XYZ file of C-alpha atoms in Angstrom:
764
model
C 9.935 52.540 -0.147
C 9.943 55.308 -2.755
C 13.721 55.393 -2.684
C 13.964 51.661 -3.270
C 11.479 51.823 -6.106
C 13.509 54.640 -7.753
C 16.601 52.454 -7.658
C 14.694 49.452 -9.159
C 13.444 51.513 -11.991
C 16.934 52.578 -13.011
C 17.937 49.042 -14.096
C 17.911 49.856 -17.854
C 20.852 52.322 -17.895
C 23.779 53.212 -15.709
C 23.413 56.547 -13.935
C 26.063 59.206 -14.272
C 27.126 58.458 -10.662
C 27.574 54.810 -11.557
C 29.593 55.617 -14.606
C 31.857 57.811 -12.510
C 32.174 55.020 -10.037
C 33.064 52.517 -12.718
C 35.696 54.871 -14.065
C 37.046 55.405 -10.620
C 37.119 51.760 -9.966
C 38.916 51.050 -13.259
C 41.400 53.844 -12.412
C 41.985 52.330 -9.028
C 42.483 48.897 -10.518
C 44.845 50.295 -13.066
C 46.835 52.128 -10.426
C 47.024 48.912 -8.329
C 48.145 47.011 -11.311
C 50.773 49.661 -12.011
C 52.140 49.430 -8.537
C 51.967 45.644 -8.578
C 53.801 45.458 -11.831
C 56.564 47.457 -10.263
C 56.715 45.361 -7.059
C 55.253 41.893 -7.545
C 54.581 41.572 -11.267
C 55.227 37.778 -11.162
C 52.243 37.202 -8.873
C 49.880 37.999 -11.690
C 47.213 39.214 -9.211
C 44.397 39.564 -11.794
C 44.860 35.936 -13.000
C 44.889 34.776 -9.372
C 41.631 36.497 -8.642
C 39.951 34.928 -11.545
C 41.259 31.449 -10.644
C 39.898 31.674 -7.081
C 37.198 28.959 -6.387
C 35.099 31.441 -4.448
C 32.812 34.174 -5.761
C 34.495 37.598 -5.684
C 32.696 40.676 -7.026
C 32.229 44.453 -6.508
C 28.882 46.273 -6.811
C 27.983 49.968 -6.911
C 25.459 51.778 -4.772
C 22.644 50.608 -7.042
C 23.785 46.973 -6.484
C 25.084 46.683 -10.128
C 27.955 44.458 -10.772
C 31.130 46.539 -11.427
C 33.664 43.696 -11.321
C 33.409 39.950 -10.898
C 35.915 37.114 -11.117
C 35.545 34.312 -13.622
C 33.947 31.846 -11.202
C 31.223 34.307 -10.386
C 30.413 35.052 -14.018
C 30.448 31.409 -15.018
C 28.163 30.328 -12.264
C 25.699 33.078 -13.133
C 25.560 31.940 -16.717
C 28.019 34.333 -18.449
C 30.976 33.570 -20.699
C 33.157 36.354 -19.260
C 33.243 38.732 -16.381
C 32.784 41.694 -18.688
C 29.285 40.427 -19.671
C 28.206 40.651 -16.072
C 29.134 44.242 -15.690
C 26.108 46.524 -15.220
C 23.759 43.672 -14.315
C 21.811 43.473 -11.110
C 20.308 40.511 -9.327
C 16.994 41.428 -10.714
C 18.379 40.416 -14.119
C 19.547 37.052 -12.818
C 17.136 35.647 -10.190
C 13.467 35.582 -9.492
C 12.018 38.772 -8.029
C 11.761 37.626 -4.393
C 15.365 36.335 -4.250
C 16.693 39.485 -5.997
C 14.749 41.779 -3.686
C 16.050 39.987 -0.643
C 19.682 40.401 -1.801
C 19.037 44.064 -2.800
C 17.583 44.934 0.618
C 20.471 43.403 2.462
C 23.038 45.190 0.330
C 21.269 48.582 0.608
C 21.198 48.094 4.407
C 24.911 47.417 4.441
C 25.811 50.429 2.326
C 23.392 52.652 4.290
C 24.792 51.715 7.676
C 28.402 50.999 6.793
C 28.204 47.707 8.754
C 29.502 44.638 7.018
C 27.449 41.449 6.737
C 29.779 38.628 7.594
C 29.218 34.894 6.949
C 25.602 35.154 5.855
C 23.975 31.916 4.598
C 22.186 32.279 1.343
C 20.233 29.737 -0.635
C 19.836 30.413 -4.392
C 19.013 28.486 -7.496
C 21.825 29.352 -10.053
C 20.999 29.410 -13.744
C 21.164 25.832 -15.201
C 21.468 24.255 -11.685
C 19.010 21.480 -10.889
C 18.858 22.152 -7.170
C 19.420 25.093 -4.833
C 22.962 26.133 -3.900
C 23.869 27.138 -0.319
C 26.498 29.849 -0.095
C 28.405 31.462 2.844
C 28.638 35.164 1.889
C 30.350 38.211 3.389
C 29.551 41.675 2.060
C 31.727 44.666 3.036
C 31.153 48.312 2.289
C 33.606 49.765 -0.151
C 34.796 53.472 0.466
C 36.578 55.967 -1.706
C 39.597 57.978 -0.608
C 37.237 60.465 1.167
C 35.699 57.685 3.223
C 32.390 57.804 1.292
C 30.645 54.419 0.737
C 30.555 53.979 -3.067
C 29.649 50.273 -3.238
C 30.445 46.952 -1.648
C 32.757 44.000 -2.042
C 31.181 40.529 -1.916
C 32.855 37.166 -1.238
C 30.865 33.826 -1.389
C 31.788 30.252 -0.934
C 29.713 27.266 -2.045
C 28.897 25.272 1.059
C 26.222 23.053 -0.431
C 28.130 19.780 0.042
C 29.034 20.791 3.596
C 25.402 21.532 4.331
C 24.339 18.245 2.871
C 26.840 16.389 5.084
C 25.618 18.389 8.103
C 22.037 17.475 7.140
C 23.018 13.815 6.633
C 24.690 13.670 10.031
C 21.751 15.345 11.731
C 19.424 12.941 9.938
C 21.361 9.913 11.107
C 21.337 11.187 14.588
C 17.608 11.801 14.464
C 16.985 8.305 13.065
C 19.007 6.574 15.745
C 17.143 8.590 18.338
C 13.775 7.481 16.747
C 15.003 3.881 16.869
C 16.052 4.228 20.484
C 12.667 5.668 21.389
C 10.881 2.719 19.690
C 9.013 4.949 17.371
C 6.789 3.104 14.778
C 8.790 1.400 12.107
C 6.903 2.977 9.223
C 7.820 6.468 10.556
C 11.486 5.531 10.959
C 11.697 4.077 7.377
C 9.923 7.082 5.909
C 12.265 9.489 7.605
C 15.174 7.381 6.313
C 13.983 7.493 2.765
C 13.365 11.232 2.928
C 16.908 11.779 4.364
C 18.385 9.872 1.405
C 16.170 11.675 -1.160
C 17.230 15.053 0.173
C 20.825 14.259 -0.662
C 20.004 13.425 -4.332
C 18.260 15.022 -7.321
C 15.505 13.402 -9.301
C 15.572 10.200 -7.244
C 12.650 8.410 -5.421
C 13.405 5.923 -2.688
C 11.565 2.908 -1.508
C 11.818 0.304 1.377
C 10.066 -3.079 0.918
C 9.896 -5.551 3.862
C 10.261 -9.313 3.481
C 7.456 -11.297 5.137
C 8.117 -13.791 7.901
C 7.901 -16.706 5.388
C 10.652 -15.058 3.202
C 8.514 -15.211 0.087
C 6.869 -11.728 -0.422
C 7.826 -8.182 -0.269
C 5.421 -5.635 1.318
C 5.320 -1.884 1.514
C 7.630 -0.426 4.097
C 8.023 3.192 3.100
C 7.923 5.164 -0.174
C 6.876 8.734 0.597
C 7.431 10.081 -2.916
C 6.747 7.035 -5.113
C 3.378 7.252 -6.914
C 0.768 5.556 -4.606
C -0.571 3.476 -7.469
C 2.765 1.975 -8.229
C 3.407 1.178 -4.580
C 0.076 -0.577 -4.294
C 0.667 -2.670 -7.427
C 4.033 -3.987 -6.194
C 2.812 -4.537 -2.613
C 2.862 -8.312 -1.862
C 5.026 -9.214 -4.884
C 6.657 -12.687 -4.648
C 10.430 -12.647 -4.772
C 12.209 -14.712 -7.372
C 15.179 -14.857 -9.739
C 13.446 -12.594 -12.361
C 11.227 -10.253 -10.374
C 12.397 -6.744 -11.256
C 15.144 -5.152 -9.119
C 13.708 -5.574 -5.548
C 12.245 -9.096 -5.993
C 15.509 -10.330 -7.535
C 17.760 -8.529 -4.928
C 15.809 -10.174 -2.098
C 16.046 -13.523 -3.877
C 19.833 -13.265 -4.520
C 20.772 -11.508 -1.288
C 22.977 -9.102 -3.395
C 22.459 -5.667 -4.995
C 20.757 -5.599 -8.331
C 21.523 -2.584 -10.566
C 19.245 -2.123 -13.548
C 20.191 0.715 -15.861
C 17.048 0.492 -18.104
C 13.885 -1.339 -16.830
C 12.512 -1.254 -20.453
C 15.259 -3.552 -21.733
C 16.648 -5.500 -18.804
C 15.339 -9.128 -18.725
C 14.788 -8.975 -14.970
C 11.915 -6.486 -15.596
C 10.401 -8.468 -18.543
C 7.238 -9.406 -16.607
C 6.875 -5.918 -14.976
C 7.506 -3.459 -17.873
C 3.806 -2.845 -18.488
C 3.340 -2.179 -14.757
C 6.153 0.407 -14.372
C 5.795 2.090 -17.818
C 2.890 4.412 -16.913
C 4.944 5.934 -14.055
C 7.943 6.865 -16.130
C 10.741 5.105 -14.219
C 13.686 3.919 -16.290
C 16.272 2.732 -13.913
C 16.005 1.011 -10.479
C 18.825 0.039 -8.153
C 17.959 -2.210 -5.258
C 20.034 -3.445 -2.339
C 19.024 -6.018 0.234
C 18.525 -5.014 3.854
C 20.187 -7.728 5.843
C 20.955 -8.832 9.434
C 24.457 -9.242 10.643
C 24.087 -12.876 9.724
C 23.116 -11.864 6.150
C 19.481 -12.898 6.541
C 17.410 -10.686 4.208
C 14.971 -8.366 5.891
C 13.843 -6.412 2.862
C 15.157 -4.058 0.144
C 16.129 -0.505 -0.283
C 15.679 0.859 -3.834
C 16.339 4.125 -5.697
C 14.337 4.934 -8.813
C 15.372 7.306 -11.573
C 13.582 8.551 -14.644
C 16.842 8.509 -16.503
C 18.646 5.539 -18.074
C 21.796 5.391 -16.042
C 23.901 3.584 -13.365
C 24.211 4.967 -9.823
C 27.179 7.068 -8.947
C 29.691 6.012 -6.308
C 28.208 8.681 -4.010
C 24.706 7.301 -4.459
C 25.834 3.811 -3.624
C 27.508 5.029 -0.425
C 24.178 6.558 0.585
C 22.389 3.327 -0.228
C 24.878 1.392 1.962
C 24.191 3.902 4.803
C 20.466 3.532 4.308
C 20.489 -0.259 4.358
C 22.606 -0.311 7.449
C 20.255 2.020 9.378
C 17.103 0.221 7.971
C 18.552 -3.113 9.157
C 19.059 -1.762 12.714
C 15.444 -0.381 12.752
C 13.855 -3.591 11.436
C 15.801 -5.907 13.688
C 15.060 -3.826 16.686
C 11.382 -3.827 15.809
C 11.334 -7.597 15.495
C 13.068 -7.974 18.858
C 10.645 -5.496 20.428
C 7.637 -7.344 18.855
C 8.990 -10.672 20.010
C 9.394 -9.468 23.603
C 5.964 -7.972 23.524
C 4.566 -11.208 22.044
C 6.187 -13.328 24.739
C 4.870 -11.087 27.376
C 1.296 -11.237 26.101
C 1.138 -14.742 24.661
C 1.188 -18.354 25.903
C 4.444 -20.231 25.192
C 2.828 -23.528 24.462
C -0.118 -22.569 22.237
C 0.872 -19.123 20.956
C -2.577 -17.838 22.066
C -2.933 -14.448 23.838
C -2.624 -14.804 27.634
C -4.410 -13.169 30.606
C -2.203 -10.076 30.338
C -3.311 -9.504 26.737
C -6.926 -10.188 27.623
C -6.905 -7.578 30.383
C -5.627 -4.933 27.940
C -7.757 -5.877 24.988
C -11.139 -6.772 26.489
C -11.726 -3.361 28.062
C -11.190 -1.675 24.705
C -13.509 -4.192 23.008
C -16.301 -3.382 25.418
C -15.729 0.263 25.110
C -16.174 0.120 21.318
C -19.208 -2.104 21.680
C -20.791 0.367 24.042
C -20.291 3.260 21.695
C -21.548 1.335 18.665
C -24.409 -0.415 20.319
C -22.932 -3.838 19.577
C -22.961 -7.095 21.545
C -19.999 -9.072 22.791
C -20.149 -12.651 24.005
C -17.509 -14.404 26.052
C -17.340 -18.197 26.331
C -15.398 -19.639 29.259
C -14.056 -23.103 28.203
C -12.689 -25.799 30.400
C -11.641 -29.158 28.943
C -13.330 -32.103 30.619
C -11.160 -34.714 32.463
C -7.921 -33.206 31.071
C -6.081 -34.546 34.091
C -6.894 -38.151 32.964
C -5.080 -37.426 29.659
C -2.005 -36.077 31.436
C -1.963 -38.946 33.852
C -2.797 -41.727 31.388
C -0.762 -40.589 28.360
C 1.877 -38.275 29.738
C 2.372 -34.556 29.880
C 3.770 -34.466 26.332
C 0.538 -35.898 24.991
C -1.362 -33.422 27.093
C 0.616 -30.568 25.541
C -0.119 -31.786 22.121
C -3.815 -31.883 22.986
C -3.746 -28.286 24.243
C -1.953 -27.109 21.043
C -4.427 -28.874 18.822
C -7.440 -27.555 20.672
C -5.968 -24.092 20.489
C -5.577 -24.393 16.777
C -9.119 -25.732 16.328
C -10.626 -22.874 18.323
C -8.544 -20.241 16.502
C -9.705 -21.641 13.165
C -13.395 -21.716 14.298
C -13.698 -18.019 15.018
C -13.578 -14.835 12.839
C -10.470 -12.699 12.498
C -12.132 -10.070 14.658
C -12.747 -12.588 17.506
C -10.166 -13.597 20.140
C -9.181 -16.927 21.707
C -7.176 -16.718 25.019
C -5.467 -19.349 27.054
C -6.165 -18.434 30.625
C -3.965 -21.193 32.033
C -3.925 -25.030 32.318
C -6.787 -26.434 30.361
C -8.926 -23.196 30.531
C -9.599 -20.929 27.576
C -11.674 -17.972 26.804
C -13.275 -17.068 23.437
C -14.442 -13.520 22.832
C -16.878 -13.006 19.970
C -16.906 -9.380 18.844
C -18.313 -7.028 16.234
C -21.821 -8.333 16.435
C -24.957 -6.281 15.994
C -27.273 -5.886 18.981
C -29.662 -8.474 17.412
C -27.101 -11.055 16.085
C -28.918 -14.368 15.855
C -25.852 -16.390 14.825
C -24.218 -16.670 18.277
C -25.714 -19.977 19.127
C -24.601 -21.470 15.771
C -21.081 -20.154 16.209
C -20.815 -21.521 19.729
C -22.152 -24.897 18.688
C -19.586 -25.053 15.800
C -16.890 -24.187 18.318
C -17.956 -27.011 20.550
C -18.053 -29.436 17.614
C -14.491 -28.492 16.700
C -13.286 -29.171 20.230
C -15.131 -32.473 20.439
C -13.713 -34.040 17.235
C -11.635 -37.101 18.130
C -7.872 -36.439 18.128
C -5.270 -38.917 16.742
C -2.611 -39.833 19.272
C 0.415 -42.152 19.131
C -1.505 -44.718 21.174
C -4.920 -44.313 19.682
C -7.637 -41.692 19.422
C -8.063 -39.211 22.256
C -11.633 -38.063 23.005
C -11.853 -34.446 24.165
C -14.922 -32.617 25.367
C -15.423 -29.247 27.060
C -17.736 -27.486 29.430
C -18.592 -24.022 28.251
C -20.010 -21.004 30.174
C -21.363 -18.022 28.266
C -22.033 -14.439 29.245
C -22.978 -11.559 26.917
C -22.357 -7.803 27.092
C -24.226 -5.717 28.097
C -26.968 -7.991 29.444
C -24.747 -10.211 31.644
C -22.191 -7.723 32.654
C -21.058 -4.119 31.971
C -17.424 -4.702 32.731
C -14.798 -7.204 31.806
C -14.574 -8.408 35.384
C -18.379 -8.964 35.573
C -18.462 -10.829 32.209
C -15.615 -13.146 33.134
C -17.067 -13.921 36.569
C -20.471 -14.732 35.124
C -19.066 -16.835 32.333
C -16.882 -18.705 34.930
C -19.999 -19.431 37.072
C -21.887 -20.693 34.016
C -19.001 -22.984 33.127
C -19.021 -24.548 36.594
C -22.829 -24.978 36.150
C -22.071 -26.882 32.881
C -19.617 -29.116 34.919
C -22.266 -29.793 37.479
C -24.773 -30.792 34.810
C -22.586 -33.645 33.538
C -19.855 -31.838 31.486
C -19.773 -31.477 27.648
C -22.487 -28.913 27.790
C -22.906 -25.233 27.107
C -24.603 -22.999 29.710
C -25.526 -19.372 30.032
C -24.627 -17.633 33.190
C -28.280 -17.768 34.422
C -27.988 -21.603 34.799
C -30.566 -22.404 32.178
C -30.445 -25.987 30.974
C -30.548 -25.167 27.319
C -28.013 -23.547 25.093
C -28.027 -19.822 24.615
C -29.099 -18.145 21.456
C -31.769 -18.192 18.816
C -32.711 -21.373 16.918
C -31.113 -21.968 13.601
C -34.071 -20.562 11.750
C -32.125 -18.593 9.275
C -30.087 -21.680 8.193
C -33.199 -23.753 7.828
C -34.911 -21.015 5.828
C -31.980 -20.811 3.459
C -31.917 -24.589 2.997
C -35.582 -24.458 2.094
C -34.897 -21.667 -0.369
C -32.310 -23.791 -2.149
C -34.595 -26.831 -2.399
C -37.898 -25.041 -2.612
C -37.748 -22.850 -5.730
C -37.202 -19.541 -3.872
C -33.927 -18.669 -5.555
C -33.694 -17.090 -8.982
C -31.106 -15.481 -11.218
C -30.710 -12.069 -12.698
C -28.451 -11.309 -15.548
C -26.132 -8.342 -16.196
C -24.722 -7.824 -19.691
C -21.023 -7.451 -20.491
C -20.364 -5.320 -23.537
C -17.586 -4.670 -25.993
C -16.118 -1.186 -25.142
C -15.394 -0.398 -28.828
C -18.758 -1.339 -30.286
C -21.180 -1.505 -27.354
C -22.413 -4.933 -28.325
C -23.179 -7.572 -25.641
C -20.401 -10.188 -25.583
C -21.268 -12.017 -22.335
C -23.586 -12.048 -19.437
C -23.038 -12.647 -15.664
C -25.536 -14.656 -13.626
C -26.326 -13.217 -10.183
C -28.356 -15.096 -7.576
C -31.355 -13.617 -5.720
C -33.665 -14.908 -2.984
C -37.390 -14.271 -2.983
C -38.369 -15.069 0.614
C -42.062 -16.040 1.066
C -42.428 -13.727 4.125
C -39.707 -11.196 3.985
C -39.834 -10.622 0.151
C -36.607 -10.024 -1.796
C -33.494 -10.679 0.350
C -30.254 -8.996 -0.832
C -27.301 -11.355 -1.516
C -25.315 -9.532 1.108
C -27.836 -10.859 3.709
C -27.602 -14.539 2.813
C -24.409 -15.297 0.946
C -22.382 -14.873 4.177
C -24.749 -17.184 5.966
C -24.446 -19.701 3.188
C -20.582 -19.455 3.488
C -20.709 -20.027 7.265
C -23.089 -22.944 7.201
C -21.656 -24.768 4.174
C -24.922 -24.229 2.150
C -22.840 -22.243 -0.300
C -21.948 -25.577 -2.062
C -25.472 -26.675 -2.918
C -26.437 -22.975 -3.564
C -23.505 -22.596 -5.980
C -24.378 -25.809 -7.848
C -27.971 -24.607 -8.199
C -26.627 -21.298 -9.739
C -24.334 -23.180 -12.035
C -27.013 -25.486 -13.388
C -29.601 -22.671 -13.816
C -27.052 -20.444 -15.615
C -26.177 -23.320 -17.987
C -29.876 -24.096 -18.562
C -30.652 -20.396 -19.365
C -27.690 -20.098 -21.734
C -28.775 -23.213 -23.632
C -32.384 -21.812 -23.764
C -31.178 -18.555 -25.319
C -29.295 -20.581 -27.991
C -32.335 -22.749 -28.677
C -34.278 -19.456 -29.319
C -31.868 -18.817 -32.212
C -29.971 -16.118 -30.311
C -26.218 -15.835 -30.980
C -24.285 -17.861 -28.408
C -22.415 -15.792 -25.757
C -20.360 -16.469 -22.624
C -22.210 -16.758 -19.342
C -20.266 -16.009 -16.224
C -20.780 -17.700 -12.877
C -19.212 -16.851 -9.469
C -17.460 -19.620 -7.628
C -17.094 -19.577 -3.851
C -13.965 -20.687 -1.907
C -15.755 -23.786 -0.549
C -16.969 -24.846 -3.985
C -13.462 -24.430 -5.372
C -12.034 -26.493 -2.551
C -14.496 -29.306 -3.246
C -12.600 -32.131 -4.956
C -15.725 -32.991 -7.040
C -16.230 -29.493 -8.324
C -14.812 -30.109 -11.806
C -17.117 -33.207 -12.071
C -20.097 -31.092 -11.034
C -19.259 -28.593 -13.764
C -18.911 -31.290 -16.379
C -22.297 -32.747 -15.374
C -23.990 -29.358 -15.616
C -22.598 -28.785 -19.067
C -23.666 -32.222 -20.257
C -27.100 -31.996 -18.647
C -27.991 -28.758 -20.402
C -26.070 -29.503 -23.686
C -23.872 -26.380 -23.330
C -20.514 -26.250 -24.991
C -17.871 -25.677 -22.337
C -16.251 -22.533 -23.947
C -19.467 -20.703 -23.418
C -19.107 -21.075 -19.602
C -16.842 -18.784 -17.616
C -16.154 -19.334 -13.919
C -15.169 -16.302 -11.866
C -12.944 -16.731 -8.748
C -11.397 -14.055 -6.588
C -7.675 -13.918 -5.989
C -8.200 -14.869 -2.314
C -9.908 -18.125 -3.327
C -6.901 -19.388 -5.406
C -4.207 -18.049 -3.065
C -5.592 -19.994 0.007
C -4.090 -23.254 -1.255
C -2.132 -22.506 -4.460
C -1.225 -26.106 -5.212
C -4.780 -27.381 -4.872
C -6.095 -24.419 -6.875
C -3.645 -25.094 -9.687
C -4.826 -28.737 -9.853
C -8.469 -27.724 -9.879
C -7.913 -25.146 -12.598
C -6.033 -27.645 -14.712
C -9.085 -29.922 -14.480
C -11.526 -27.154 -15.468
C -9.288 -26.053 -18.313
C -9.227 -29.620 -19.560
C -13.027 -29.361 -19.760
C -12.632 -26.266 -21.942
C -14.150 -23.873 -19.435
C -12.886 -20.263 -19.344
C -11.460 -18.859 -16.082
C -11.460 -15.233 -14.875
C -9.956 -13.463 -11.833
C -12.616 -11.392 -10.142
C -12.191 -8.060 -8.158
C -8.594 -7.635 -9.486
C -6.857 -4.776 -7.715
C -8.790 -5.102 -4.410
C -6.175 -7.400 -2.821
C -2.458 -7.922 -2.399
C -1.765 -11.091 -4.281
C -2.823 -9.974 -7.759
C 0.473 -9.965 -9.527
C 1.349 -13.403 -8.149
C -2.042 -14.723 -9.104
C -1.739 -13.445 -12.678
C 1.632 -14.997 -13.182
C 0.917 -18.331 -11.379
C -2.640 -19.295 -12.539
C -3.968 -19.918 -16.021
C -6.608 -17.230 -16.185
C -8.367 -16.084 -19.458
C -9.708 -12.866 -18.272
C -9.182 -10.207 -15.662
C -12.034 -8.323 -14.093
C -10.969 -4.954 -12.802
C -12.550 -4.178 -9.431
C -15.353 -1.709 -9.258
C -13.667 0.242 -6.427
C -10.926 1.170 -8.912
C -13.264 1.877 -11.832
C -15.576 4.229 -9.804
C -12.601 6.592 -9.143
C -11.983 7.057 -12.932
C -11.055 9.293 -14.537
C -10.807 12.002 -11.935
C -8.354 10.224 -9.582
C -4.830 10.343 -11.054
C -3.782 7.382 -8.978
C -6.686 5.362 -10.135
C -5.849 6.316 -13.739
C -2.284 5.153 -13.333
C -3.275 1.876 -11.722
C -6.001 1.155 -14.314
C -3.689 1.920 -17.185
C -0.961 -0.328 -15.668
C -3.535 -3.203 -15.147
C -4.796 -2.989 -18.684
C -1.308 -2.859 -20.051
C -0.161 -5.665 -17.846
C -3.086 -7.886 -18.772
C -2.469 -7.304 -22.430
C 1.137 -8.210 -22.014
C 0.070 -11.538 -20.395
C -2.481 -12.007 -23.196
C -5.484 -11.671 -20.887
C -8.692 -9.896 -21.862
C -9.769 -7.118 -19.469
C -13.312 -6.375 -18.236
C -14.086 -3.335 -16.087
C -16.770 -3.843 -13.481
C -19.093 -1.075 -12.085
C -19.004 1.261 -15.125
C -21.627 3.931 -14.594
C -20.597 7.075 -16.507
C -19.704 8.174 -20.025
C -16.444 9.608 -18.692
C -15.440 6.197 -17.339
C -16.344 4.623 -20.669
C -14.320 7.170 -22.616
C -11.293 6.427 -20.408
C -11.637 2.701 -20.859
C -11.992 3.086 -24.632
C -8.785 5.236 -24.829
C -6.995 2.755 -22.553
C -7.870 -0.080 -24.903
C -9.941 -2.047 -22.237
C -11.864 -4.631 -24.230
C -15.059 -5.121 -22.107
C -17.143 -3.476 -19.506
C -20.032 -4.176 -17.110
C -22.195 -1.900 -15.099
C -25.267 0.364 -14.778
C -23.919 2.496 -17.724
C -25.311 -0.280 -19.884
C -27.769 -2.208 -17.750
C -28.518 -3.121 -14.162
C -29.047 -6.884 -13.357
C -32.271 -7.862 -15.050
C -34.730 -10.786 -15.080
C -34.317 -13.572 -17.679
C -37.207 -12.079 -19.753
C -35.623 -8.609 -19.817
C -32.225 -10.098 -20.695
C -33.902 -12.036 -23.516
C -35.345 -8.768 -24.932
C -31.870 -7.119 -24.758
C -30.374 -10.012 -26.708
C -33.125 -10.109 -29.244
C -32.836 -6.394 -29.831
C -29.093 -6.694 -30.472
C -29.697 -9.535 -32.969
C -32.046 -7.460 -35.125
C-alpha cells in the first residue's frame, strides 16, 4: 500500500525514469517511422493509428499516458493527443474508477501477464450515460526485456451490450408471460427494459377498461407517483393528451411540446409541475387492432422521438399486447371455471375456495359471517308453465337483484338450479343489521317480475346460519343453512328461518332504524358549523353545515355511526332535507342579525341527488327561509355524480337554474376526478383532507396539490382545502395560490351560538 501511495503522490510531475521512458519511446517511434519511410512510406502508419475507431494508447510504469491516438484523446475530452500526454486516470475519472484502473495496470506490469478482453464500464467526460468497453492491456518491454509500461486497446461495446440486454430482457419477459406471472410485474419489467435502452426517458403503460372508455394505471415505475394518480381513470377522447387521444384514434400520437400542442390544452396545468415537455404514445392493440391500452414515453426536452426510440416502442407495444391478451384469456378461463354461465355469479367451485378464507379472516378478527341458503319457491311451475327460456330470465333477474342488494364485500353464489347462497361478511361480532339486510334481500326477490305474458310472482325460502355460533367450518355452516331452508319450506315457503328451526326471523329488531326516524322527526338532530376562510386574508368567506345527533339515552352519536344507517334505510333523504332547511334557516337568521351574508355549504347524499324532486325541495327551502339562492352551496362527491352521469347533469342543470352554487367534495380521493371536472358544471373544488394532511412534507402530495390548484384555476374553479391544521400547511396553500381553506387551524365545528360570535367578531 505504501508503494501505491508513493506512485499516486507523484501525479504532479514526471519522474526522471518517466522522462527517460518518454524519450526512449519517442526514439523508438522515430526509428520505426524511419524504417517505415524507407519500406512502406505510403501506408502513413501514424495517420492510420489516429484514424482507428478503437482506443489505442501507451502508458508508463506510473500509468501515465505516453501516447494516445486521436480517438482516445477526443473521447477523454482533449483536443489533441499531445494534451493527454503525462495525464493519469486520476486526472480524468472519479477516484474509485481511477483506482480500479490503476490497480489492474500495476498488477499487469508487476506480473507481466496481459489482461485480455476485460469489460470496463466508465462515464466519459460529457457523456450522459456510462460507456461499456472491451479492453486488452499488454505489458510493454524494452530491448533488455524489462517492463517499462503497457499498451492498451479498447473498443466501445455499449451498443452491443444494450442489444444483448434487450435480447435477454425480451427472453425474460416472454418467460414471465409463459409462467403467468402477474400482469403488473410483466408490464413494469417491460417499461424498465425500454428505459434502460434510453437516456432521460420515462415510460408508462395505461390499460383500457372493458367498456373501452377509460385508461387506468398499468405500469410506470419511474413516473412521479402523483402524476400517475392524477391521470389514472382518464376518459379517452379526441383531445385528451397523448395517451387518451392515441387510444381514441387507434394510432400513435407524437407530441413534441405538451405546453403548446392543442391535444394537451386541458391537461397542461396537470403536467406542468412535473416538468415533462414531450410525450409520445402508441396504442397497444390486438391482432384485430382492438385497442388494449397505450405505451408512452415522456421526455423533459421538447423534441420528437428518434427512429431507434420508435423501434423500441414498437417492440414494447408488441410484447405488451401479448401479455395483456394472455392475461385476459387466462382470466376468462378462470372466470368460466369459477362462475355460472347463465347468471355470471360465482359457482360452487369458487365458493369452496373463498368461504374457507372468509371464515379464517373472521376467526382472526373476531368477526361474524352469516350465510343464507336460498331456494326459489315453485320454480318448476315457471319452467313448466312459461318455458325454460322464461325460467332462465327469472334466474338472471333474481341473480341481479341479489347482487345489487348486498355490499361489495359480500358474495352471492349460484349453487345450481334455483338454489343460491348469500354470504354476508365483514361484520362486527355484535352487528345488529343482519336481520334488516336479510329482509331487504327477501323483498328484492319477492318483487313481481315483468314477463312477456304477464307478471311473474317469485318468492323464496331462506335458511340462515351464522359463524361461529352455528358452525365453525364452511361445511357445517352450509349444512345448517340447508336444514334451515328446508324447515322454511315445511312452514309454508316464502319464509326465513334460522338453523335452529325457530318460527321467527333471525336478528335483532329494527330498533336503530326506528330510533333514527324518531331523531329526524323529534328534534334530536342539530347542526354545527365550521368556518371556511380566505387564505390570503384569514377572513371567513363561508361556513359548512354538519349534522349531529343528540340521542336521549346514548348522548351525542358521531355521524359515522348513523349516516351509514341512514343511507342503508333510505332515511338519508328526510335527514338531508332537514339539514337543508335548517342550514337555510340559520343563514337567513344571521343575515337578519345584520351580519354580512356568506355562503353556507350543505352536503348532498347520493340518494338525495337521485331524487327527481330534489331541485324542487331546494327551491322550496330557499323560498321558505327567504334565502337568496347564490348564498347556498351544495357539496357532492365525485362518486355521486359519476353513478349516472346523464341524470346527474340534468339535476345539476336544474340546480344551476335556481342560482345555487355547486362544489365537488373530497377531490383527489377517487379515480374519476378529471372526468368530473371536465363534464360537470362545478363552481368550486374541495381538495380532500387526506391530501392536505400530507402537506408540505410529502413531495408527492405537494406535486398533486399544486397540480390540482393549477388545474382548477385553468378551469376557472375556486379551490378550498379541507382539513388544514398547521401553519406549514397554510403557508404552502398561500404560496400555491389556493383561495380558501377549512379545518382545525381556524376552528373546529361549533354550535350556532359560537359561530355567531365568530361572525360578529369579524364584522367589528
